[in-house]
Short mmCIF file of C-alpha atoms in Angstrom, two decimals:
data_model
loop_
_atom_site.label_atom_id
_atom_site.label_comp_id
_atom_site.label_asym_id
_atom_site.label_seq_id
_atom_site.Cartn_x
_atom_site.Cartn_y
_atom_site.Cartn_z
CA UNK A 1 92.56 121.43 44.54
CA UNK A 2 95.73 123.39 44.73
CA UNK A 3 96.64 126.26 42.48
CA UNK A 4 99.25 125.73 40.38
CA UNK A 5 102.42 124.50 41.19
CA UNK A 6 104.32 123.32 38.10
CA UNK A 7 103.35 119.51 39.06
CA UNK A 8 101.23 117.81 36.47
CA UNK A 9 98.20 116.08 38.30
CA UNK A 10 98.29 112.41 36.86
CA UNK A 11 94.94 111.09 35.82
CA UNK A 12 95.59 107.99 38.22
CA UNK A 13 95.99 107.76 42.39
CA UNK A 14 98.10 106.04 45.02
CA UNK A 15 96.66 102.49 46.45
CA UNK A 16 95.17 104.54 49.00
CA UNK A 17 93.34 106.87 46.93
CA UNK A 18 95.63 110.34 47.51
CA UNK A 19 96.48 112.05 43.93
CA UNK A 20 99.97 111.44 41.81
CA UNK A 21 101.86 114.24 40.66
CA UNK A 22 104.42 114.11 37.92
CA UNK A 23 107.30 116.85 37.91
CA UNK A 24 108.88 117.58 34.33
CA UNK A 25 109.75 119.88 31.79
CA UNK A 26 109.29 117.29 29.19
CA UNK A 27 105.84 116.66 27.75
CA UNK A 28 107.44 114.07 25.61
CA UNK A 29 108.75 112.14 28.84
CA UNK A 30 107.80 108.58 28.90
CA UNK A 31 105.56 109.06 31.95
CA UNK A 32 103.82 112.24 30.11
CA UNK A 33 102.67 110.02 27.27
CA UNK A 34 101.53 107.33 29.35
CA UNK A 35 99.44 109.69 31.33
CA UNK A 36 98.02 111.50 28.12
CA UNK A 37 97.40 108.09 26.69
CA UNK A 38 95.81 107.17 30.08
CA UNK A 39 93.38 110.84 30.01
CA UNK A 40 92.62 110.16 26.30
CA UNK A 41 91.25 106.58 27.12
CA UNK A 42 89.81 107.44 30.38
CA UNK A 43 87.55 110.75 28.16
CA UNK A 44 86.61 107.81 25.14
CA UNK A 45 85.89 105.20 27.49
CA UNK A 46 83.21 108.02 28.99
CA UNK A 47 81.66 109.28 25.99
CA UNK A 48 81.26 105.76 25.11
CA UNK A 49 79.04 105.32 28.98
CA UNK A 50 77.37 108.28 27.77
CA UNK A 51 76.20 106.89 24.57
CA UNK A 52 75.08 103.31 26.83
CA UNK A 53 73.77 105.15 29.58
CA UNK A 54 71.19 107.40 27.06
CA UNK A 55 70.79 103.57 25.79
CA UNK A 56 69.33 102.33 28.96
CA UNK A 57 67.48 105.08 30.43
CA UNK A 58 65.66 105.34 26.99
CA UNK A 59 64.30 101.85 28.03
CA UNK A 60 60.73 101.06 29.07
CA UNK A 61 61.50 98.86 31.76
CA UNK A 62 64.88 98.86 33.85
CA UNK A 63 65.52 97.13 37.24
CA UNK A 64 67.71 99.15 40.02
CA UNK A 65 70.65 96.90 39.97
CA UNK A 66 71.00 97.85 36.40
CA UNK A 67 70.52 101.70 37.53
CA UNK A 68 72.91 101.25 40.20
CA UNK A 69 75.23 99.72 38.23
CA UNK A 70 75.35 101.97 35.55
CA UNK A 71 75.51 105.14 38.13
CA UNK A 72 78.40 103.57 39.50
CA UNK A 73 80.08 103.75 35.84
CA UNK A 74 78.33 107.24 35.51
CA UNK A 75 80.32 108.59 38.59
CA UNK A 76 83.77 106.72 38.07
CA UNK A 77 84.01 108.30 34.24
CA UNK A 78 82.58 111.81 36.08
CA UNK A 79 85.63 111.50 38.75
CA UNK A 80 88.36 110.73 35.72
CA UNK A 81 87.10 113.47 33.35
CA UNK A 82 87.42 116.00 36.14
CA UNK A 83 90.43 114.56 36.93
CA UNK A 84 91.74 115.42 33.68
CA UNK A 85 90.00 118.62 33.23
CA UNK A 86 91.75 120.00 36.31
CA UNK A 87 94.93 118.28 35.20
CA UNK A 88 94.76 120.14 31.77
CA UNK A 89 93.44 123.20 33.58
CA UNK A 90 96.36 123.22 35.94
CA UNK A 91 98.84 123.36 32.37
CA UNK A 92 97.41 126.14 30.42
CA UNK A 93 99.32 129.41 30.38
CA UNK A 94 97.61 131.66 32.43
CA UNK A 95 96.03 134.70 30.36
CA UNK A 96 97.74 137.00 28.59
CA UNK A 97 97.55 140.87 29.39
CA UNK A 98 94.91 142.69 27.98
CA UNK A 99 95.73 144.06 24.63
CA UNK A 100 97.13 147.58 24.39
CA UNK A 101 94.86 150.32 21.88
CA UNK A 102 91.26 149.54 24.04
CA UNK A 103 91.03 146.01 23.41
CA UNK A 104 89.91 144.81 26.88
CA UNK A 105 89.42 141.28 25.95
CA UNK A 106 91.49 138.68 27.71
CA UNK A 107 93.71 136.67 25.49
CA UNK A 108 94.50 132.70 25.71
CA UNK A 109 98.23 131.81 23.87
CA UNK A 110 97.27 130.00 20.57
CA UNK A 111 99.09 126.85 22.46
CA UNK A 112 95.72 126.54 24.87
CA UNK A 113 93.87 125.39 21.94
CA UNK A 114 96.34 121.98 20.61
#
């Protein structure tokens, strides 16, 4: 992945698989809140496989189209969430300057934590 370059990876793709990028200076567009709405469901919907997936490999017995099914869940929520983590990574400020008087602690703007 690119370095940042003021496009906002969305946490979708193209028919034929390539990334979407969004361009805007407003987080409140229409297509910003459909693609946080889209990363929020896309990081509940794999917590949620995390939960079922603890579920069924707790079980005694399980056959391996039910562990190859749930794998294939396991790595499509994987692939979304670090969609979305590089997406969000990608939008953070970068770090502030160290702090003047000996401080040499990096700094994040309070806006990197919501």
């Amino acid at each position: 992945m690119t370095a940042h370059n003021g496009l906002r990876l969305l946490p979708w793709t193209t028919l034929d698989g390539n990334p979407c990028y969004l361009s805007t200076d407003d987080a409140n567009s229409h297509l910003s809140r459909l693609a946080d709405s889209t990363e929020a469901t896309q990081l509940n919907q794999a917590a949620g496989l995390v939960s079922h997936a603890l579920e069924v490999l707790n079980r005694e017995e399980m056959g391996p189209e039910e562990l190859r099914d749930l794998s294939t869940e396991l790595v499509g929520a994987l692939r979304d969430a670090l969609r979305v983590a590089t997406s969000r990574g990608h939008r953070l400020s970068p770090l502030l300057p160290y702090a003047q008087g000996g401080d040499d602690k990096p700094r994040l703007p309070a806006a990197a934590f919501g």
